[in-house]
mmCIF file of C-alpha atoms in Angstrom:
data_model
loop_
_atom_site.group_PDB
_atom_site.id
_atom_site.type_symbol
_atom_site.label_atom_id
_atom_site.label_comp_id
_atom_site.label_asym_id
_atom_site.label_seq_id
_atom_site.Cartn_x
_atom_site.Cartn_y
_atom_site.Cartn_z
ATOM 1 C CA MET A 1 42.297 178.087 -66.465
ATOM 2 C CA ASP A 2 45.600 179.785 -65.640
ATOM 3 C CA LEU A 3 48.945 179.099 -67.255
ATOM 4 C CA MET A 4 50.401 177.274 -64.262
ATOM 5 C CA THR A 5 47.432 174.903 -64.023
ATOM 6 C CA MET A 6 47.593 174.190 -67.755
ATOM 7 C CA MET A 7 51.261 173.279 -67.617
ATOM 8 C CA LEU A 8 51.258 171.308 -64.382
ATOM 9 C CA GLY A 9 48.141 169.395 -65.344
ATOM 10 C CA ALA A 10 49.303 168.535 -68.863
ATOM 11 C CA GLN A 11 48.499 164.874 -69.574
ATOM 12 C CA GLY A 12 47.395 164.305 -65.999
ATOM 13 C CA GLY A 13 50.765 165.411 -64.670
ATOM 14 C CA GLY A 14 52.684 163.343 -67.220
ATOM 15 C CA ALA A 15 54.938 166.264 -68.114
ATOM 16 C CA ILE A 16 55.961 166.703 -64.481
ATOM 17 C CA GLN A 17 56.546 162.953 -64.174
ATOM 18 C CA GLN A 18 58.669 163.046 -67.318
ATOM 19 C CA LEU A 19 60.777 165.956 -66.056
ATOM 20 C CA ALA A 20 61.250 164.252 -62.682
ATOM 21 C CA GLN A 21 62.317 161.011 -64.333
ATOM 22 C CA GLN A 22 64.592 162.758 -66.840
ATOM 23 C CA PHE A 23 66.502 164.604 -64.113
ATOM 24 C CA GLY A 24 66.336 161.990 -61.368
ATOM 25 C CA ILE A 25 64.380 164.198 -58.972
ATOM 26 C CA GLY A 26 61.063 163.852 -57.186
ATOM 27 C CA GLU A 27 57.834 165.025 -58.761
ATOM 28 C CA GLU A 28 57.423 167.693 -56.074
ATOM 29 C CA GLN A 29 60.869 169.065 -56.921
ATOM 30 C CA ALA A 30 60.010 169.105 -60.627
ATOM 31 C CA ARG A 31 56.667 170.776 -59.871
ATOM 32 C CA ALA A 32 58.414 173.393 -57.698
ATOM 33 C CA ALA A 33 60.967 174.125 -60.430
ATOM 34 C CA VAL A 34 58.262 174.559 -63.077
ATOM 35 C CA ALA A 35 56.245 176.739 -60.704
ATOM 36 C CA LYS A 36 59.285 178.981 -60.231
ATOM 37 C CA MET A 37 60.000 179.120 -63.989
ATOM 38 C CA VAL A 38 56.493 180.082 -65.083
ATOM 39 C CA PRO A 39 56.583 183.689 -63.795
ATOM 40 C CA ALA A 40 59.774 184.417 -65.755
ATOM 41 C CA LEU A 41 58.385 182.737 -68.872
ATOM 42 C CA SER A 42 55.125 184.659 -68.455
ATOM 43 C CA ARG A 43 56.977 187.970 -68.193
ATOM 44 C CA GLY A 44 58.786 187.152 -71.430
ATOM 45 C CA LEU A 45 55.507 186.208 -73.052
ATOM 46 C CA LYS A 46 53.897 189.444 -71.907
ATOM 47 C CA ARG A 47 56.862 191.438 -73.243
ATOM 48 C CA ASP A 48 56.550 189.627 -76.573
ATOM 49 C CA LEU A 49 52.822 190.336 -76.754
ATOM 50 C CA ALA A 50 53.429 194.063 -76.242
ATOM 51 C CA ASP A 51 55.164 194.246 -79.642
ATOM 52 C CA PRO A 52 52.693 193.815 -82.546
ATOM 53 C CA ASP A 53 55.221 191.992 -84.752
ATOM 54 C CA ASN A 54 56.202 189.596 -81.972
ATOM 55 C CA ALA A 55 52.540 189.035 -81.062
ATOM 56 C CA ALA A 56 51.737 188.196 -84.688
ATOM 57 C CA GLY A 57 54.669 185.765 -84.799
ATOM 58 C CA LEU A 58 53.512 184.123 -81.585
ATOM 59 C CA MET A 59 49.985 183.757 -82.956
ATOM 60 C CA ARG A 60 51.312 182.124 -86.128
ATOM 61 C CA ALA A 61 53.454 179.723 -84.081
ATOM 62 C CA LEU A 62 50.530 178.767 -81.851
ATOM 63 C CA GLN A 63 48.123 178.325 -84.755
ATOM 64 C CA ARG A 64 50.458 175.919 -86.546
ATOM 65 C CA GLY A 65 49.771 173.472 -83.741
ATOM 66 C CA GLY A 66 53.096 171.632 -83.858
ATOM 67 C CA HIS A 67 53.859 172.460 -80.243
ATOM 68 C CA GLN A 68 50.888 170.448 -78.956
ATOM 69 C CA ARG A 69 52.946 167.274 -79.165
ATOM 70 C CA TYR A 70 54.932 168.373 -76.109
ATOM 71 C CA VAL A 71 51.747 168.231 -74.052
ATOM 72 C CA ASP A 72 50.218 165.180 -75.732
ATOM 73 C CA GLN A 73 53.465 163.190 -75.674
ATOM 74 C CA PRO A 74 55.504 164.331 -72.654
ATOM 75 C CA GLU A 75 58.082 161.634 -73.370
ATOM 76 C CA THR A 76 59.256 163.871 -76.249
ATOM 77 C CA LEU A 77 60.330 166.654 -73.852
ATOM 78 C CA ALA A 78 63.912 165.359 -73.613
ATOM 79 C CA ALA A 79 64.312 164.761 -77.362
ATOM 80 C CA PRO A 80 67.067 166.862 -78.977
ATOM 81 C CA GLU A 81 64.597 168.534 -81.360
ATOM 82 C CA THR A 82 62.373 169.517 -78.419
ATOM 83 C CA VAL A 83 65.330 171.004 -76.560
ATOM 84 C CA ALA A 84 66.361 172.913 -79.712
ATOM 85 C CA ASP A 85 62.807 174.215 -80.137
ATOM 86 C CA GLY A 86 62.686 175.117 -76.442
ATOM 87 C CA ASN A 87 65.950 177.030 -76.725
ATOM 88 C CA ALA A 88 64.534 178.972 -79.684
ATOM 89 C CA ILE A 89 61.421 179.754 -77.616
ATOM 90 C CA LEU A 90 63.631 180.935 -74.742
ATOM 91 C CA GLY A 91 65.489 183.165 -77.200
ATOM 92 C CA HIS A 92 62.201 184.846 -78.126
ATOM 93 C CA LEU A 93 60.929 185.111 -74.562
ATOM 94 C CA PHE A 94 64.137 186.123 -72.780
ATOM 95 C CA GLY A 95 66.122 187.748 -75.570
ATOM 96 C CA SER A 96 69.489 186.391 -74.404
ATOM 97 C CA LYS A 97 71.200 183.356 -72.945
ATOM 98 C CA GLU A 98 72.275 185.509 -70.014
ATOM 99 C CA VAL A 99 68.648 185.924 -68.927
ATOM 100 C CA SER A 100 68.175 182.144 -69.162
ATOM 101 C CA ARG A 101 71.221 181.667 -66.931
ATOM 102 C CA GLN A 102 69.885 184.189 -64.420
ATOM 103 C CA VAL A 103 66.499 182.456 -64.343
ATOM 104 C CA ALA A 104 68.202 179.070 -63.841
ATOM 105 C CA GLU A 105 70.291 180.437 -60.981
ATOM 106 C CA ARG A 106 67.268 182.037 -59.307
ATOM 107 C CA VAL A 107 65.119 178.911 -59.682
ATOM 108 C CA GLY A 108 67.995 176.736 -58.456
ATOM 109 C CA GLY A 109 68.466 178.953 -55.415
ATOM 110 C CA ASP A 110 64.742 178.968 -54.649
ATOM 111 C CA THR A 111 64.268 175.209 -55.042
ATOM 112 C CA GLY A 112 67.623 173.825 -53.928
ATOM 113 C CA LEU A 113 68.142 172.209 -57.333
ATOM 114 C CA ASP A 114 71.452 172.563 -59.136
ATOM 115 C CA SER A 115 71.275 175.577 -61.464
ATOM 116 C CA GLY A 116 72.933 173.524 -64.222
ATOM 117 C CA MET A 117 70.077 171.041 -64.014
ATOM 118 C CA VAL A 118 67.526 173.851 -64.035
ATOM 119 C CA LYS A 119 69.232 175.332 -67.097
ATOM 120 C CA GLN A 120 68.734 171.982 -68.858
ATOM 121 C CA MET A 121 65.076 171.918 -67.780
ATOM 122 C CA LEU A 122 64.284 175.430 -69.027
ATOM 123 C CA PRO A 123 64.022 174.608 -72.756
ATOM 124 C CA MET A 124 61.785 171.636 -71.990
ATOM 125 C CA VAL A 125 59.519 173.791 -69.849
ATOM 126 C CA ALA A 126 59.484 176.509 -72.544
ATOM 127 C CA ALA A 127 58.400 173.877 -75.083
ATOM 128 C CA LEU A 128 55.729 172.691 -72.650
ATOM 129 C CA LEU A 129 54.529 176.293 -72.270
ATOM 130 C CA MET A 130 54.122 176.649 -76.035
ATOM 131 C CA GLY A 131 52.454 173.259 -76.207
ATOM 132 C CA SER A 132 49.975 174.237 -73.496
ATOM 133 C CA LEU A 133 49.210 177.552 -75.191
ATOM 134 C CA SER A 134 48.925 175.875 -78.592
ATOM 135 C CA LYS A 135 46.517 173.272 -77.260
ATOM 136 C CA GLN A 136 44.400 175.961 -75.609
ATOM 137 C CA THR A 137 44.446 178.001 -78.828
ATOM 138 C CA ALA A 138 43.183 175.031 -80.837
ATOM 139 C CA ALA A 139 40.447 174.382 -78.275
ATOM 140 C CA GLN A 140 39.257 177.988 -78.626
ATOM 141 C CA GLY A 141 39.134 177.996 -82.406
ATOM 142 C CA GLY A 142 42.543 179.552 -83.041
ATOM 143 C CA ASP A 143 41.479 182.973 -84.354
ATOM 144 C CA GLY A 144 43.715 185.962 -83.618
ATOM 145 C CA GLU A 145 41.258 187.951 -81.532
ATOM 146 C CA GLY A 146 40.292 184.973 -79.408
ATOM 147 C CA LEU A 147 43.933 184.046 -78.967
ATOM 148 C CA MET A 148 44.890 187.512 -77.739
ATOM 149 C CA GLY A 149 41.957 187.460 -75.328
ATOM 150 C CA MET A 150 42.944 184.018 -74.076
ATOM 151 C CA LEU A 151 46.573 185.017 -73.558
ATOM 152 C CA GLY A 152 45.542 188.169 -71.756
ATOM 153 C CA GLY A 153 43.197 186.120 -69.592
ATOM 154 C CA LEU A 154 45.864 183.547 -68.809
ATOM 155 C CA LEU A 155 48.330 186.200 -67.801
ATOM 156 C CA ASP A 156 45.797 188.413 -65.979
ATOM 157 C CA ALA A 157 43.553 185.885 -64.254
ATOM 158 C CA ASP A 158 41.691 188.372 -62.045
ATOM 159 C CA GLY A 159 41.146 190.926 -64.823
ATOM 160 C CA ASP A 160 42.648 193.847 -62.912
ATOM 161 C CA GLY A 161 45.026 194.788 -65.732
ATOM 162 C CA SER A 162 48.121 193.609 -63.857
ATOM 163 C CA VAL A 163 49.691 190.189 -64.239
ATOM 164 C CA VAL A 164 52.130 190.573 -61.341
ATOM 165 C CA ASP A 165 49.625 189.675 -58.627
ATOM 166 C CA ASP A 166 48.369 186.754 -60.691
ATOM 167 C CA LEU A 167 51.867 185.352 -61.231
ATOM 168 C CA MET A 168 52.667 185.634 -57.540
ATOM 169 C CA GLY A 169 49.383 183.943 -56.674
ATOM 170 C CA MET A 170 50.043 181.124 -59.150
ATOM 171 C CA ALA A 171 53.473 180.437 -57.689
ATOM 172 C CA GLY A 172 52.184 180.732 -54.124
ATOM 173 C CA ARG A 173 49.480 178.094 -54.623
ATOM 174 C CA PHE A 174 52.099 175.434 -55.222
ATOM 175 C CA PHE A 175 54.117 176.153 -52.077
ATOM 176 C CA ARG A 176 51.393 176.018 -49.434
#
């Protein structure tokens, strides 16, 4: 299962419904925004995994399991503590608030949504990403080697060693 499918299918689409309701937009608009955010989040995740210390920190965070609640209880996505956690996740993945702003502007331009709204969605989607990865980690036993294999598989779905084509394919599937 790829990262996009995991996130969009979380709780039978409950996360997408929650985002749509929270921001007063249609589910298709919320789905499109998430689909446009995932490649940027995935690039940040891949960059993090390239550094052994960051990869170890990510594994510890995923193994703790606390992020699963964002998938299991999508109504918590708008809670202040979720947004704070999501902002911390964005800090790790993007490295700066400027990158978050750039992603929000790009996603807003691509989807027609206000970039300010997208900027508010980003931490919720980052929390959902960690929740999806955490849930998948728990389902696979949570050991370090299996986790690294799973993350590599999620980011490189066709096994060709490059995630770029996979990310483009993931995003493309949702705009046909």
